[in-house]
Short mmCIF file of C-alpha atoms in Angstrom, two decimals:
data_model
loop_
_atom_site.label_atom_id
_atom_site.label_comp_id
_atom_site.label_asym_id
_atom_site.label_seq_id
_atom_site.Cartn_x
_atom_site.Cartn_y
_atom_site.Cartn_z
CA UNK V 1 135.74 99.69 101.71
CA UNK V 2 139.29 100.43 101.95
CA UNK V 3 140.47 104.45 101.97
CA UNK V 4 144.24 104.61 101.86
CA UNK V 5 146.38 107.12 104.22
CA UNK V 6 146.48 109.80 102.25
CA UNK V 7 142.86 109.89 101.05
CA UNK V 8 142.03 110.07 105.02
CA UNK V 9 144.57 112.97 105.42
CA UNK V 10 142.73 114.99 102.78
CA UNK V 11 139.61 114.22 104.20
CA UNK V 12 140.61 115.45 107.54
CA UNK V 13 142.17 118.63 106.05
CA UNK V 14 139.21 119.85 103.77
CA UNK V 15 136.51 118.74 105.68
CA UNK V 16 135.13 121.96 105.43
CA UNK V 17 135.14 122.70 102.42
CA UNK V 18 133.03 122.97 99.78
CA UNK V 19 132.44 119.27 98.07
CA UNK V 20 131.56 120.46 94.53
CA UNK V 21 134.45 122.20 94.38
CA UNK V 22 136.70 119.70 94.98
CA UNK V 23 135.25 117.27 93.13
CA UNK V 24 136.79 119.63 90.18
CA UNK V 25 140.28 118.80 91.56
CA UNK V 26 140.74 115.35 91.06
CA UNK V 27 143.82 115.93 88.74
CA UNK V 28 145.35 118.14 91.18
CA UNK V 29 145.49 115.43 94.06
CA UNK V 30 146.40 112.21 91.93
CA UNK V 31 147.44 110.13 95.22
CA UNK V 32 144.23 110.93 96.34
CA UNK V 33 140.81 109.00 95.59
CA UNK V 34 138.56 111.92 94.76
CA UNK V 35 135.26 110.53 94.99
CA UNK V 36 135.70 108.54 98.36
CA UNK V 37 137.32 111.86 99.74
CA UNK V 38 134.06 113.92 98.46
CA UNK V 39 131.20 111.13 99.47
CA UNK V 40 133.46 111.22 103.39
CA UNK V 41 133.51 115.11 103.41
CA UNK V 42 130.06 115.39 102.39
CA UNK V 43 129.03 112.93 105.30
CA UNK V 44 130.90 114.66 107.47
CA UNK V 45 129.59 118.11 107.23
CA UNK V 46 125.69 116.40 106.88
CA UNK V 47 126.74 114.54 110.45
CA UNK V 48 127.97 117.99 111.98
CA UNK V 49 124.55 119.41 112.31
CA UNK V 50 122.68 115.80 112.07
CA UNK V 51 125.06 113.98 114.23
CA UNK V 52 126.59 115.74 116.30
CA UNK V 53 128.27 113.02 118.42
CA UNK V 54 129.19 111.23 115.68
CA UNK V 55 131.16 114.39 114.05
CA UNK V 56 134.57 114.26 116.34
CA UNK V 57 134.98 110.67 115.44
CA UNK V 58 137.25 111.39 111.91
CA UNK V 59 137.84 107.33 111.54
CA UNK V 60 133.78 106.91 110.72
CA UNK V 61 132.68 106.02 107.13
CA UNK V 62 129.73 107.84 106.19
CA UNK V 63 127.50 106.52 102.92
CA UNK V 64 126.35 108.45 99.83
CA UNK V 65 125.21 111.64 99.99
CA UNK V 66 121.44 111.03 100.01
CA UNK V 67 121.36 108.43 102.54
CA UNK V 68 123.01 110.53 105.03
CA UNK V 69 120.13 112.73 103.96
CA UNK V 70 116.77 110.26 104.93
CA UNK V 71 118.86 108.79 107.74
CA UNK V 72 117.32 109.69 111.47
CA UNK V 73 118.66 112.68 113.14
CA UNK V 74 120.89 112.02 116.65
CA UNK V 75 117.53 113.97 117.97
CA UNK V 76 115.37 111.42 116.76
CA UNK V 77 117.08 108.81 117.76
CA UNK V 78 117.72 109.76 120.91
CA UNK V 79 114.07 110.13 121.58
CA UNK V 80 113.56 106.58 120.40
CA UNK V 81 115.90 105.47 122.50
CA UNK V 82 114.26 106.68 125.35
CA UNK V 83 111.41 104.49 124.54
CA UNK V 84 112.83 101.27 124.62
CA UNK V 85 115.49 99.02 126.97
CA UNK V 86 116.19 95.84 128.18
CA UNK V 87 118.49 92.73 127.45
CA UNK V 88 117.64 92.17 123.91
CA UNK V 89 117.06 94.07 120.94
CA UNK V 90 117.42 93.61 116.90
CA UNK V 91 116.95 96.20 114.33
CA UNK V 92 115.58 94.38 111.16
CA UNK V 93 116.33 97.25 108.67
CA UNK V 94 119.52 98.53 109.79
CA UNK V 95 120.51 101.33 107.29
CA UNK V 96 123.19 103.50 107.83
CA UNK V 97 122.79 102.47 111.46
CA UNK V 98 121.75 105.75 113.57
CA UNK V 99 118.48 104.29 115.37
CA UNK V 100 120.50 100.98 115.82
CA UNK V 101 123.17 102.61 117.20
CA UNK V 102 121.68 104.51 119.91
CA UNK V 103 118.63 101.77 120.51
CA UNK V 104 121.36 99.83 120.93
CA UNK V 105 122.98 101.43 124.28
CA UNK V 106 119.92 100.47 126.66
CA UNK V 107 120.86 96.51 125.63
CA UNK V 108 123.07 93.71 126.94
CA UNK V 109 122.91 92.28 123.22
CA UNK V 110 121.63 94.12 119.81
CA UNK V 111 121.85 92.39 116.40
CA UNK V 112 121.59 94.59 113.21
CA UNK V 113 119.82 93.39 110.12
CA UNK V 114 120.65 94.93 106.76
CA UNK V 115 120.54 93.29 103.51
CA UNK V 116 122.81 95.76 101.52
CA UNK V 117 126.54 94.67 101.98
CA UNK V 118 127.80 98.13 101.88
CA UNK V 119 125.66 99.43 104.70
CA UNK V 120 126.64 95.97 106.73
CA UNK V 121 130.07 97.21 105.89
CA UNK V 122 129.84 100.91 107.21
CA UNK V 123 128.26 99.29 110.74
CA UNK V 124 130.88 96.82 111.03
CA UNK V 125 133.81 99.40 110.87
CA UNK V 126 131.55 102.69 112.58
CA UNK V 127 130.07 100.36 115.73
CA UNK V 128 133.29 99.89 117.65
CA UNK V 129 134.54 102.70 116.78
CA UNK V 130 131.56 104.09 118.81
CA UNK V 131 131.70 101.70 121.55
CA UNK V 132 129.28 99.54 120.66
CA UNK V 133 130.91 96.45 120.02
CA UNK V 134 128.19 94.49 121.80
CA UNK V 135 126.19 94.62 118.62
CA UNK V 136 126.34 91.74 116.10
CA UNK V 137 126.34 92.68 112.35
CA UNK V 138 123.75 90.21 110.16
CA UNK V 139 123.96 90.76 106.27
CA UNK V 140 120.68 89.41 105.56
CA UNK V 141 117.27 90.17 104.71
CA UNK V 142 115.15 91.47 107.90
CA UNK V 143 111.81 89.00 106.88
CA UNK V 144 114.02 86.02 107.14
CA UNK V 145 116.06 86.94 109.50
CA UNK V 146 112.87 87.19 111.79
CA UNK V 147 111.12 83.90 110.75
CA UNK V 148 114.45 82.24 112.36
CA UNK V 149 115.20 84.54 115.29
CA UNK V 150 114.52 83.78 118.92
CA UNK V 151 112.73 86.56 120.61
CA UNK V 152 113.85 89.43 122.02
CA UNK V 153 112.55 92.31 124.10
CA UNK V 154 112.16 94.72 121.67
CA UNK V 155 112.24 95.11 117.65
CA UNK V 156 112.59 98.20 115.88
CA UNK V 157 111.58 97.99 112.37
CA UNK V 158 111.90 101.29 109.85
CA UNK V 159 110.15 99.83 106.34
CA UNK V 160 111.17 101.69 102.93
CA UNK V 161 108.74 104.29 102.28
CA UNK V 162 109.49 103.87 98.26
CA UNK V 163 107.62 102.18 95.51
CA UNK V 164 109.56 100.37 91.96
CA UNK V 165 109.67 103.28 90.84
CA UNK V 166 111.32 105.55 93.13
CA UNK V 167 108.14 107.58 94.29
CA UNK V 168 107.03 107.82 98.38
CA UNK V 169 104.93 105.81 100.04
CA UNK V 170 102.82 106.42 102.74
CA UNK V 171 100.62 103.42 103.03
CA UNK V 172 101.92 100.70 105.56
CA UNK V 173 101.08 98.20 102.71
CA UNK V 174 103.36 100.12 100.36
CA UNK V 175 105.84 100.13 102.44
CA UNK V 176 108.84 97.65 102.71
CA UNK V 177 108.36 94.75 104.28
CA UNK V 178 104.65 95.26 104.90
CA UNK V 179 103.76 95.36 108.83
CA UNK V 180 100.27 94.62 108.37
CA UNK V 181 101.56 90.96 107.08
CA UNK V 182 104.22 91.07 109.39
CA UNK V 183 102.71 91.97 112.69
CA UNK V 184 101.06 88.60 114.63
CA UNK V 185 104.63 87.61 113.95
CA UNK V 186 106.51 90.25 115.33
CA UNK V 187 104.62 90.66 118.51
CA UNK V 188 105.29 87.03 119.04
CA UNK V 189 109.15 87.33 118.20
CA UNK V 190 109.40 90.49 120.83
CA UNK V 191 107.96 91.98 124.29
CA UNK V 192 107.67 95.73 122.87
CA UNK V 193 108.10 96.17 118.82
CA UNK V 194 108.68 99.46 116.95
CA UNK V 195 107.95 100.96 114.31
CA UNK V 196 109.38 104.30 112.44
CA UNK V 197 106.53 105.24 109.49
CA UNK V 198 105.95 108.25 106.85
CA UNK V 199 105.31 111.31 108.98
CA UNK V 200 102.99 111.74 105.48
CA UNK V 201 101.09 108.95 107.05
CA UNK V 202 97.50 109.23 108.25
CA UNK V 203 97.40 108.34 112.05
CA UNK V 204 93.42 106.95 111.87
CA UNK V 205 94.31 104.51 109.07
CA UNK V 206 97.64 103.08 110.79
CA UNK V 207 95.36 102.43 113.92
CA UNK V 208 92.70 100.77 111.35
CA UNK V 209 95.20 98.87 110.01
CA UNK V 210 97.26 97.18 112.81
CA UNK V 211 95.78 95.44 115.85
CA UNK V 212 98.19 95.66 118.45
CA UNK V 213 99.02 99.42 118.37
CA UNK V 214 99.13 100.43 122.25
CA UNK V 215 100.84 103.65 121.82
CA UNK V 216 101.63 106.43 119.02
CA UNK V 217 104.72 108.57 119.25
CA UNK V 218 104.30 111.75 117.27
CA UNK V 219 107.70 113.49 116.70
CA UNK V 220 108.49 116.91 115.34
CA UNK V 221 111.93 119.01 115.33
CA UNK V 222 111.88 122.83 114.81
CA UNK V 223 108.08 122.19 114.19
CA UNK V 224 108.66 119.72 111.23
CA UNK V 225 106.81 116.79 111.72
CA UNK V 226 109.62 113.91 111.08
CA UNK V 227 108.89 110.57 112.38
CA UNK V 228 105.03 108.71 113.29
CA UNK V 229 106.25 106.12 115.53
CA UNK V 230 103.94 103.03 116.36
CA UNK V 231 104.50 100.85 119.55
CA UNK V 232 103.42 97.27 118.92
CA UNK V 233 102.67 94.42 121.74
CA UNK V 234 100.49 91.48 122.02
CA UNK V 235 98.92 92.11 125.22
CA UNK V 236 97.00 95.48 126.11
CA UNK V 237 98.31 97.86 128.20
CA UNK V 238 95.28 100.21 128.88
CA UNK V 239 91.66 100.28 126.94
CA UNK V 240 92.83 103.12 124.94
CA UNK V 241 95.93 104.34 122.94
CA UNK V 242 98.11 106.90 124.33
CA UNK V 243 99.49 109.25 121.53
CA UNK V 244 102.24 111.01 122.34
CA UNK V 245 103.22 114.55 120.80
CA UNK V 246 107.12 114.99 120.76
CA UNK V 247 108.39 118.46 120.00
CA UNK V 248 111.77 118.65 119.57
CA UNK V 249 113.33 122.10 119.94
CA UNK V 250 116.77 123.31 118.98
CA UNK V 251 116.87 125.57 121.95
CA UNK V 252 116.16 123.11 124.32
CA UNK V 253 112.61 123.74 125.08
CA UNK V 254 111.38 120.68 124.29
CA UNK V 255 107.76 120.34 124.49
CA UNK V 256 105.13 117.06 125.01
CA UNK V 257 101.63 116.37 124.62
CA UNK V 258 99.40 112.97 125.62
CA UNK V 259 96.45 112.22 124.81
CA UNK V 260 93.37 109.62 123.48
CA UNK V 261 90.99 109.38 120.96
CA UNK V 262 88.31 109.34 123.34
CA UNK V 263 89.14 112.30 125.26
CA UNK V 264 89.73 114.46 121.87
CA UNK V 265 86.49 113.08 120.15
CA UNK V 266 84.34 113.80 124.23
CA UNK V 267 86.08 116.41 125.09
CA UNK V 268 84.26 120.36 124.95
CA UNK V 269 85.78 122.93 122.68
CA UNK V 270 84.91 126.22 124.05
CA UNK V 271 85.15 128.89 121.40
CA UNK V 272 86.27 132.60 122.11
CA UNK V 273 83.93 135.66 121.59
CA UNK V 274 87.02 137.91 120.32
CA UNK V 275 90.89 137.45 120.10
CA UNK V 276 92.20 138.04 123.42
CA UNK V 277 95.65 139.14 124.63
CA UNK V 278 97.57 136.21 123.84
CA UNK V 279 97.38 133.60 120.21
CA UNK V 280 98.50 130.18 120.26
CA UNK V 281 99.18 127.75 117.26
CA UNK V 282 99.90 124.39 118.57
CA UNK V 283 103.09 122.84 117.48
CA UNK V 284 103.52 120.51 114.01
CA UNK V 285 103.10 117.23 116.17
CA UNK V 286 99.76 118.13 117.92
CA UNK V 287 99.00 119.45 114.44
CA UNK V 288 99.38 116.11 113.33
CA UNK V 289 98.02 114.18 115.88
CA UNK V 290 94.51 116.31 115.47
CA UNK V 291 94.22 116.90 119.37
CA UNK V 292 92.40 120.34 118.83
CA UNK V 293 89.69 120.35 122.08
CA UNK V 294 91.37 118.35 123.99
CA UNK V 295 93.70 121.36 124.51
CA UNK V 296 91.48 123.10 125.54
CA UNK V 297 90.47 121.08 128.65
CA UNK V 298 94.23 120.88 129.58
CA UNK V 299 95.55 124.76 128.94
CA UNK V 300 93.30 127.61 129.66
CA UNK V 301 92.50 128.63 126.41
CA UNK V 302 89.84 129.14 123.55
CA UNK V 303 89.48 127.95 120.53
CA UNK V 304 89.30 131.14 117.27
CA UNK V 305 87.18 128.88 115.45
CA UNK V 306 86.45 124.90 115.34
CA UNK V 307 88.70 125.10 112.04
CA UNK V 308 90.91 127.24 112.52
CA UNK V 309 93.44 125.47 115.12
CA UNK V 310 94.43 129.06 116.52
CA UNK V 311 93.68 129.38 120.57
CA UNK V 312 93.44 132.49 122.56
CA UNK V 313 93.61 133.78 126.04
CA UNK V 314 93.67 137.22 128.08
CA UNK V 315 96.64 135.87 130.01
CA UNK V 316 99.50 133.95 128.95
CA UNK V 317 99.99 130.22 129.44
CA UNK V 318 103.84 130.15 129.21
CA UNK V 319 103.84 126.15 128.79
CA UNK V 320 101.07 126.21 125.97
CA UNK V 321 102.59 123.42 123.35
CA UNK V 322 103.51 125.61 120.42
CA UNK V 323 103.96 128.98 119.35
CA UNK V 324 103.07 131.91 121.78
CA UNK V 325 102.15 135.93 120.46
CA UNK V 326 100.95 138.48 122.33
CA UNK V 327 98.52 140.23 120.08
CA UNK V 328 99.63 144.03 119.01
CA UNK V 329 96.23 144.16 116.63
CA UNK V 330 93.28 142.32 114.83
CA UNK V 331 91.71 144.33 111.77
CA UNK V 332 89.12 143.08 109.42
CA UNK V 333 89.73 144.05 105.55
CA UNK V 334 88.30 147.55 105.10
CA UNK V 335 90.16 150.23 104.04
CA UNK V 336 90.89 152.63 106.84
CA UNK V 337 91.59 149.22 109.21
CA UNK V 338 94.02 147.84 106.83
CA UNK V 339 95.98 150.83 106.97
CA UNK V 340 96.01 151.25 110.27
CA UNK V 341 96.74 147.89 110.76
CA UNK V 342 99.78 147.85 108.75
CA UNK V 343 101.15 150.86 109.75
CA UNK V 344 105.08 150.83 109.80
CA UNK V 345 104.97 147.51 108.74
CA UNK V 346 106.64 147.03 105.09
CA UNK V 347 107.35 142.92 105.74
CA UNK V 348 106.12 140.29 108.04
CA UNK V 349 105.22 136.43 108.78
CA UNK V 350 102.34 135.48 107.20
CA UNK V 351 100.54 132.24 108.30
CA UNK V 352 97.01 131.05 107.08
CA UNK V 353 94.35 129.14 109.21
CA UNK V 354 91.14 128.32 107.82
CA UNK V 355 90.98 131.11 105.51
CA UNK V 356 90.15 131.28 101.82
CA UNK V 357 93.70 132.99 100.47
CA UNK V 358 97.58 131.67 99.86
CA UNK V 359 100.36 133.30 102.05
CA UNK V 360 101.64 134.13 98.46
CA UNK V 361 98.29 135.67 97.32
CA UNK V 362 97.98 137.64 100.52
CA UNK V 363 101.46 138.89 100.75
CA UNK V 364 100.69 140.32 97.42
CA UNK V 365 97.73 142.14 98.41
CA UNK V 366 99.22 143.45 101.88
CA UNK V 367 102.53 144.70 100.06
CA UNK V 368 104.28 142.63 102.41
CA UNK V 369 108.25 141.19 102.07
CA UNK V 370 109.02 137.74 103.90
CA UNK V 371 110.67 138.25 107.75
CA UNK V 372 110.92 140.71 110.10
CA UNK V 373 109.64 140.30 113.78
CA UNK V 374 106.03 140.83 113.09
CA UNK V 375 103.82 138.02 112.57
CA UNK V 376 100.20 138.10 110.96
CA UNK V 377 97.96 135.40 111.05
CA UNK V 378 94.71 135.27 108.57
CA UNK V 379 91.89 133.42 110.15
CA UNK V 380 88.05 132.85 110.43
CA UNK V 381 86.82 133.77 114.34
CA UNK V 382 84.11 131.61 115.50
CA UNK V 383 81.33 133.68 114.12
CA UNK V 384 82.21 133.29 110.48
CA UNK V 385 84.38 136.86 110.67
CA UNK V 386 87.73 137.15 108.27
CA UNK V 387 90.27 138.73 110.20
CA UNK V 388 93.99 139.54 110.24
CA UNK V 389 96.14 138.99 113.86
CA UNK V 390 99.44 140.94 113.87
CA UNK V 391 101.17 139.62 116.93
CA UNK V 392 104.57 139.65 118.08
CA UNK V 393 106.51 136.13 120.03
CA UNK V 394 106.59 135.72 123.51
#
């Protein structure tokens, strides 16, 4: 990809502004190549909130718009990175290059695999621009490419989650190239091997599935759930399968959770009598990872219902994983407690656990607008009572 002088001077002066809009003004720029400028802009503004190491560094090429998109967040990868080090590492489906890129940083030697020519491109341009000439660029397909390799310490693998026909996939046999063929071989070809699935994906079925699964990595930003990540070696490292839950939190307070089958499945679930002072909902990864009583052996709280996946306590636990509310009020739906229940209160947040209405239906019948401070929760306690939680964060 070659972008002349001046199309990189227009990039660099409008890379704030809006894309659409200059992709109107081809005719007004003729020196300039319009739709390399827009497709660089665009990246650049994705990258400034997605990447933000990457955004000071105006030489980069960034791809189309919708790969910058699915690509992995400098967050993510970062987290990933944290995971994994040693002398050798390849990355078999390369991409646009993020995971690769910061993997990459904890090796003596890292070899990128991508079979598209214009991502192979992109790397071989962005790497040393980065620092990161110590990675070798391989335009091939990643299946091949790791029949023929010699082993390294680790492999990080991140299969397409779309069928022919452009729809997800969430299956690790729908996936592309399919681990559960793949996976005697790439323990052999590597000490440590990961792999980035659908966050769609059901945890239980990818431990079914795969036999050499010795940890699960969990990972959530701004309580989305965006990445299931599945560590892969030949020999055991414990008798049971540590699964982490990663929350990653803009503000800094990240939050983490371990945790085994075993203890969630043995593990008592005390249930509370009455909504205390304080309500928890456990962040998107612990969500996902289904470690609902095992909580409750770790933090001091109990459980609204078996569920519901709302916790309570009369005083707070400051590091509970997840959201924290100290309870203003808890009404039932009668008359004379709705209203006082609602009183001054002409919008809220409305989340639903275990209970047999929509936010959209119950906003309805509250009369409540989206926002505010206030947050209700609709629920089912542990002795089969609907109830409302108005609660404010703490």
């Amino acid at each position: 990809m070659e972008i002349s002088a001046k199309t990189l001077r227009f990039i660099e002066e409008h890379r704030e502004d809006d894309t659409r809009t200059l992709a109107l003004q081809s005719k007004k720029y003729p020196d300039v190549d319009m739709a390399a400028a827009v497709t660089q802009i665009a990246g650049l503004q994705v990258a400034s909130r997605k990447i933000p190491s990457w955004y000071p560094v105006s030489a980069l090429w960034y791809p189309p718009h919708l790969s910058m998109e699915q690509c992995s967040s400098e967050a993510t990868a970062l987290y990933k990175a944290s995971l994994l080090e040693g002398d050798t590492f390849a990355d078999l489906t390369g991409g646009f290059g993020i995971d690769c890129s910061f993997i990459s940083r904890n090796f003596k030697q890292a070899d990128y695999v991508e079979r598209q020519a214009g991502l192979c491109e992109l790397a071989l341009h962005n790497f040393p621009l980065l620092g990161l000439g110590h990675i070798r660029i391989h335009n091939r397909d990643g299946v091949s490419y790791l029949q023929e390799m010699l082993p390294v310490d680790c492999l990080f693998l991140d299969p397409a989650r779309r069928d022919g026909h452009g729809g997800k996939t969430v299956a690790i046999s729908d996936c592309e190239p399919d681990v559960t063929v793949l996976e005697p071989l790439l323990v052999d070809k590597a000490k440590k091997v990961m792999v980035k699935l659908s966050p769609m994906l059901d945890m239980s079925l990818a431990l079914n599935e795969l036999k050499t699964v010795r940890a699960v990595h969990i990972v959530a930003v701004n309580n989305e759930c965006k990445e299931l990540l599945l560590i892969l070696q030949k020999e055991p490292v414990s008798s049971e399968v540590s699964i982490h839950c990663e929350h990653i939190a803009g503000n800094g307070e990240n939050q983490h959770y371990t945790f085994t089958l075993k203890q969630e499945k043995t593990s008592p679930c005390p249930l509370a009598d009455e909504v205390g002072t304080y309500l928890y909902e456990p962040n998107a990864a612990i969500l996902k990872a289904g470690a609902f009583r095992s909580l409750t052996q770790t933090y001091p709280v109990a459980k609204l219902h078996l569920s519901s996946h709302l916790y309570t306590s009369a005083s707070l636990v400051p590091d509970f994983p997840g959201r924290r509310f100290r309870v203003e009020a808890v009404s039932g739906f009668g008359k004379k407690e709705l209203k006082a229940f609602l009183v001054d209160m002409d919008k809220a947040n409305i989340t639903i656990r275990n209970f047999p209405l929509s936010v959209a239906e119950l906003r309805k019948r509250l009369k409540l607008k989206e926002g505010g401070d206030d947050y209700i929760f609709a629920t089912t306690l542990s002795g089969g009572q609907k109830v409302l939680i108005r609660g404010k964060k703490c």
